[in-house]
């Protein structure tokens, strides 16, 4: 029986690459995708999400629209990227996407998919956790239907990647966008595995990797993913900002968890400035699992292999 995957992402390039990766995984069934308007504008992000499902012959997968806008907005320049993605040669002429205003709300879709699942569901989150928390607040009994939550989130023994006013730089963006929901999720003590910056910092998008990927250009997914990653080389806010495979690494955990080093810790989330969104180790906190290391070479080879189709 395939592993059931419910994915919540926030429409950025790394999220869309992660959605593609899930669709290449054997023995998994993607039962729904919800989109959070965090690192994206929701309408073009829903279009990108649908187009990638079309590309993989999976347009029957249900989509949910996130309507909650968090507490700390992502920079507008980052959020605009799906507009470019939808104009790429492999996507622009695909059949028209549905009206983005007709999708069910993301929390309602999560409730529907968990309620109707005949086995426990793995939830993959590559954006903020707000949609899931809103769903579980509305239907707390559905916590019992969750097998595991894998979330690209947090920074524990390394600096965060939030650089903004009234912040000390300790937080990671997916948590910072909605620190209150993040703290709630941690407090539930569900089977939660965080893939934090501590480990994603090991997997930058390098020109060497892109060069190797380009040797596979005759394969549809290698061609498309190469174009998507090329769009990250001028990433705002500055020329020295490095793009990492944040969400790809978290997504790969579904298929190669044995290649990760993990640790059970007690932790908590700050909800106030100057460290709002900081995930920190706390002996009086809540139990969860964090990834601390990964077999980097195996990971890069895995990504190249999965996109060779």
Coordinates of C-alpha atoms in Angstrom, one line a residue:
X1 CA 0.0 0.0 0.0
X2 CA 1.5 3.4 -1.0
X3 CA 2.4 6.0 1.6
X4 CA -0.2 8.8 1.6
X5 CA 1.4 12.2 1.3
X6 CA -0.5 15.5 2.0
X7 CA 1.7 18.5 1.0
X8 CA 1.5 22.1 2.1
X9 CA 3.9 24.5 0.3
X10 CA 4.2 28.2 -0.2
X11 CA 4.8 28.5 -3.9
X12 CA 8.5 29.4 -4.2
X13 CA 10.9 27.7 -6.6
X14 CA 12.2 25.3 -4.0
X15 CA 8.6 24.4 -3.1
X16 CA 7.7 23.6 -6.7
X17 CA 10.8 21.6 -7.2
X18 CA 9.8 19.7 -4.1
X19 CA 6.3 19.0 -5.4
X20 CA 7.9 17.6 -8.6
X21 CA 10.2 15.4 -6.5
X22 CA 7.2 13.9 -4.6
X23 CA 5.6 13.1 -7.9
X24 CA 8.7 11.1 -8.9
X25 CA 8.6 8.9 -5.8
X26 CA 7.4 5.3 -6.2
X27 CA 5.3 3.8 -3.5
X28 CA 3.8 7.2 -2.5
X29 CA 0.4 8.8 -3.3
X30 CA 0.0 12.5 -3.3
X31 CA -3.5 13.0 -2.0
X32 CA -3.6 16.8 -1.9
X33 CA -1.6 20.0 -2.1
X34 CA -2.4 23.1 -0.2
X35 CA -0.7 26.4 -0.9
X36 CA 0.1 29.1 1.7
X37 CA 0.5 32.7 0.5
X38 CA 3.8 33.2 2.2
X39 CA 6.8 33.1 -0.2
X40 CA 4.4 33.7 -3.1
X41 CA 1.4 35.5 -4.4
X42 CA -1.4 32.9 -4.2
X43 CA -2.9 33.1 -7.7
X44 CA 0.2 32.5 -9.7
X45 CA 1.4 30.0 -7.2
X46 CA -1.8 27.9 -7.6
X47 CA -1.3 28.1 -11.3
X48 CA 2.3 26.9 -11.0
X49 CA 1.2 24.1 -8.7
X50 CA -1.5 23.0 -11.1
X51 CA 0.7 23.2 -14.1
X52 CA 3.3 20.9 -12.5
X53 CA 0.5 18.4 -11.7
X54 CA -0.5 18.6 -15.4
X55 CA 3.0 18.0 -16.5
X56 CA 3.1 14.8 -14.5
X57 CA -0.3 13.6 -15.5
X58 CA -1.6 14.2 -11.9
X59 CA -4.1 17.1 -12.4
X60 CA -6.7 15.1 -10.5
X61 CA -4.8 15.8 -7.2
X62 CA -6.9 18.1 -5.1
X63 CA -5.6 21.7 -4.5
X64 CA -6.4 23.9 -1.5
X65 CA -6.1 27.7 -1.3
X66 CA -4.5 29.3 1.7
X67 CA -6.2 32.6 2.7
X68 CA -4.3 33.3 5.9
X69 CA -1.5 35.9 5.5
X70 CA 0.6 35.3 8.5
X71 CA 2.3 37.8 10.8
X72 CA 5.6 38.6 9.1
X73 CA 5.4 38.9 5.3
X74 CA 8.1 37.6 3.0
X75 CA 9.8 40.2 0.8
X76 CA 7.7 41.0 -2.2
X77 CA 10.5 40.4 -4.6
X78 CA 10.7 36.7 -3.5
X79 CA 6.9 36.3 -3.6
X80 CA 6.7 37.3 -7.3
X81 CA 8.8 34.4 -8.6
X82 CA 5.8 32.1 -9.7
X83 CA 4.9 34.8 -12.3
X84 CA 8.2 34.0 -14.1
X85 CA 7.8 30.2 -13.6
X86 CA 4.4 30.2 -15.4
X87 CA 6.0 31.8 -18.4
X88 CA 8.7 29.1 -18.9
X89 CA 8.6 27.4 -22.3
X90 CA 7.5 24.0 -20.8
X91 CA 4.6 25.5 -18.8
X92 CA 3.2 28.5 -20.7
X93 CA 1.2 26.6 -23.3
X94 CA -0.2 23.9 -21.0
X95 CA -4.1 23.9 -20.9
X96 CA -5.6 26.7 -18.8
X97 CA -5.6 26.3 -15.1
X98 CA -8.8 26.4 -13.0
X99 CA -10.1 29.7 -11.5
X100 CA -7.8 30.2 -8.5
X101 CA -10.8 31.5 -6.5
X102 CA -12.8 28.3 -6.8
X103 CA -10.4 26.1 -4.8
X104 CA -11.5 25.0 -1.3
X105 CA -9.8 26.6 1.6
X106 CA -6.5 24.9 2.6
X107 CA -7.6 24.0 6.1
X108 CA -10.9 22.5 4.8
X109 CA -9.0 20.4 2.3
X110 CA -6.6 19.2 4.9
X111 CA -9.6 18.2 7.1
X112 CA -11.3 16.5 4.2
X113 CA -8.2 14.5 3.2
X114 CA -7.3 13.4 6.7
X115 CA -10.9 12.5 7.5
X116 CA -11.4 10.3 4.4
X117 CA -8.0 8.6 4.5
X118 CA -8.1 4.9 5.1
X119 CA -4.6 4.9 6.6
X120 CA -2.4 7.3 8.5
X121 CA -1.1 10.2 6.4
X122 CA 2.4 11.8 6.2
X123 CA 2.2 15.6 6.0
X124 CA 5.1 17.3 4.2
X125 CA 5.4 21.1 4.8
X126 CA 7.9 23.2 2.9
X127 CA 6.3 26.5 3.9
X128 CA 4.7 27.8 7.2
X129 CA 2.5 25.5 9.2
X130 CA -0.5 27.8 9.5
X131 CA -2.9 25.8 7.3
X132 CA -2.3 22.6 9.3
X133 CA -2.6 24.3 12.6
X134 CA -5.9 25.9 11.6
X135 CA -7.2 22.5 10.4
X136 CA -6.2 20.8 13.7
X137 CA -7.8 23.6 15.8
X138 CA -11.0 23.0 13.9
X139 CA -10.8 19.2 14.0
X140 CA -8.4 18.2 16.8
X141 CA -9.5 14.5 16.5
X142 CA -7.6 14.3 13.2
X143 CA -4.3 14.4 15.0
X144 CA -4.8 10.6 15.3
X145 CA -4.7 10.3 11.5
X146 CA -1.2 11.8 11.1
X147 CA 1.6 9.3 10.7
X148 CA 4.4 11.9 10.6
X149 CA 4.9 15.6 9.9
X150 CA 8.1 16.5 8.0
X151 CA 8.6 20.2 8.1
X152 CA 11.4 22.3 6.6
X153 CA 11.7 24.7 9.5
X154 CA 13.8 26.1 12.2
X155 CA 17.5 26.8 13.1
X156 CA 18.8 25.4 16.4
X157 CA 22.6 25.5 16.5
X158 CA 23.2 27.9 13.7
X159 CA 22.0 31.4 12.7
X160 CA 18.6 31.9 11.2
X161 CA 18.0 33.4 7.7
X162 CA 15.7 36.3 8.7
X163 CA 17.3 39.7 8.2
X164 CA 14.8 42.4 9.0
X165 CA 14.0 45.2 11.4
X166 CA 13.5 44.5 15.1
X167 CA 14.9 41.0 14.7
X168 CA 18.2 39.5 16.0
X169 CA 18.6 37.0 13.0
X170 CA 18.0 33.9 15.0
X171 CA 14.8 32.7 13.2
X172 CA 14.2 30.7 10.0
X173 CA 11.6 32.2 7.6
X174 CA 8.9 29.4 7.6
X175 CA 8.7 29.7 11.4
X176 CA 9.0 33.5 11.5
X177 CA 6.1 34.1 9.1
X178 CA 3.7 32.8 11.7
X179 CA 5.5 32.2 15.1
X180 CA 2.2 31.7 17.0
X181 CA 1.0 28.8 14.8
X182 CA 4.6 27.4 14.8
X183 CA 4.6 27.4 18.6
X184 CA 1.2 25.7 18.7
X185 CA 2.3 23.0 16.3
X186 CA 5.4 22.2 18.4
X187 CA 3.2 22.1 21.6
X188 CA 1.0 19.4 20.1
X189 CA 3.9 16.9 20.4
X190 CA 2.8 15.1 17.3
X191 CA 5.3 12.9 15.4
X192 CA 7.1 16.0 14.1
X193 CA 10.5 15.9 12.3
X194 CA 12.1 19.3 11.5
X195 CA 14.6 19.7 8.7
X196 CA 16.3 22.9 9.9
X197 CA 18.9 25.2 8.6
X198 CA 21.4 23.2 10.6
X199 CA 21.3 20.5 7.9
X200 CA 20.0 22.4 4.9
X201 CA 23.1 24.6 5.1
X202 CA 25.0 21.5 3.9
X203 CA 23.3 21.5 0.5
X204 CA 23.7 24.8 -1.5
X205 CA 22.7 25.0 -5.1
X206 CA 26.1 25.0 -6.7
X207 CA 27.1 25.7 -10.3
X208 CA 28.8 22.3 -10.3
X209 CA 25.4 20.6 -9.5
X210 CA 23.6 22.7 -12.2
X211 CA 26.3 21.8 -14.7
X212 CA 25.8 18.1 -14.0
X213 CA 22.0 18.5 -14.2
X214 CA 22.4 20.2 -17.6
X215 CA 24.0 17.1 -19.0
X216 CA 20.6 15.5 -18.5
X217 CA 18.8 18.2 -20.5
X218 CA 17.2 15.7 -22.9
X219 CA 15.1 14.5 -19.9
X220 CA 11.9 16.6 -19.4
X221 CA 12.3 17.1 -15.6
X222 CA 16.0 17.8 -15.8
X223 CA 15.4 20.4 -18.4
X224 CA 12.6 22.1 -16.3
X225 CA 14.4 21.9 -13.0
X226 CA 17.6 23.3 -14.5
X227 CA 15.6 26.3 -15.7
X228 CA 13.9 26.8 -12.3
X229 CA 17.2 26.6 -10.4
X230 CA 18.9 29.0 -12.9
X231 CA 16.2 31.6 -11.8
X232 CA 17.7 31.5 -8.2
X233 CA 21.1 32.8 -9.1
X234 CA 20.1 36.4 -8.8
X235 CA 18.0 35.9 -5.6
X236 CA 17.1 39.0 -3.7
X237 CA 18.1 40.5 -1.3
X238 CA 21.7 40.6 -2.4
X239 CA 24.3 39.1 -4.8
X240 CA 26.0 37.1 -2.0
X241 CA 22.8 35.4 -0.8
X242 CA 23.2 31.7 -1.3
X243 CA 20.2 29.6 -2.4
X244 CA 20.1 26.2 -0.7
X245 CA 18.0 23.1 -1.4
X246 CA 16.0 23.8 1.8
X247 CA 12.7 22.2 0.7
X248 CA 14.3 19.6 -1.6
X249 CA 16.2 18.2 1.4
X250 CA 13.1 18.1 3.6
X251 CA 11.2 16.3 0.8
X252 CA 14.0 13.8 0.2
X253 CA 13.6 12.7 3.8
X254 CA 10.4 10.9 2.7
X255 CA 12.5 8.6 0.5
X256 CA 15.9 8.4 2.2
X257 CA 15.4 9.0 5.9
X258 CA 18.2 6.5 6.6
X259 CA 20.7 8.9 5.1
X260 CA 20.0 11.5 7.8
X261 CA 21.3 11.9 11.3
X262 CA 18.5 12.8 13.6
X263 CA 18.1 13.7 17.3
X264 CA 15.2 13.7 19.6
X265 CA 15.2 17.0 21.5
X266 CA 13.0 19.2 23.6
X267 CA 12.4 22.6 22.0
X268 CA 10.2 25.6 21.9
X269 CA 9.4 28.6 19.6
X270 CA 9.6 32.3 20.6
X271 CA 6.6 34.3 19.6
X272 CA 7.9 37.8 20.4
X273 CA 10.6 40.2 19.1
X274 CA 13.5 40.5 19.0
X275 CA 13.7 36.7 18.3
X276 CA 10.2 35.9 17.1
X277 CA 10.2 32.6 15.3
X278 CA 13.4 31.4 16.9
X279 CA 13.3 27.6 17.5
X280 CA 15.5 26.9 20.5
X281 CA 16.4 23.9 22.6
X282 CA 14.7 24.0 25.9
X283 CA 14.7 21.2 28.6
X284 CA 11.2 22.4 29.6
X285 CA 10.0 22.4 26.0
X286 CA 8.3 19.9 23.7
X287 CA 9.6 16.7 22.3
X288 CA 10.3 16.6 18.6
X289 CA 12.9 15.2 16.1
X290 CA 15.4 17.3 14.3
X291 CA 17.8 16.4 11.5
X292 CA 21.4 17.4 12.2
X293 CA 23.3 15.9 9.3
X294 CA 22.8 14.2 5.9
X295 CA 24.9 12.1 3.4
X296 CA 25.4 15.1 1.1
X297 CA 26.8 13.1 -1.8
X298 CA 24.0 10.6 -1.7
X299 CA 21.4 13.4 -1.6
X300 CA 22.8 15.1 -4.7
X301 CA 22.9 11.8 -6.6
X302 CA 19.3 11.0 -5.5
X303 CA 18.1 14.3 -6.9
X304 CA 19.9 13.9 -10.2
X305 CA 18.4 10.3 -10.5
X306 CA 14.8 11.3 -9.7
X307 CA 14.8 14.2 -12.2
X308 CA 16.3 11.9 -15.0
X309 CA 12.9 11.4 -16.6

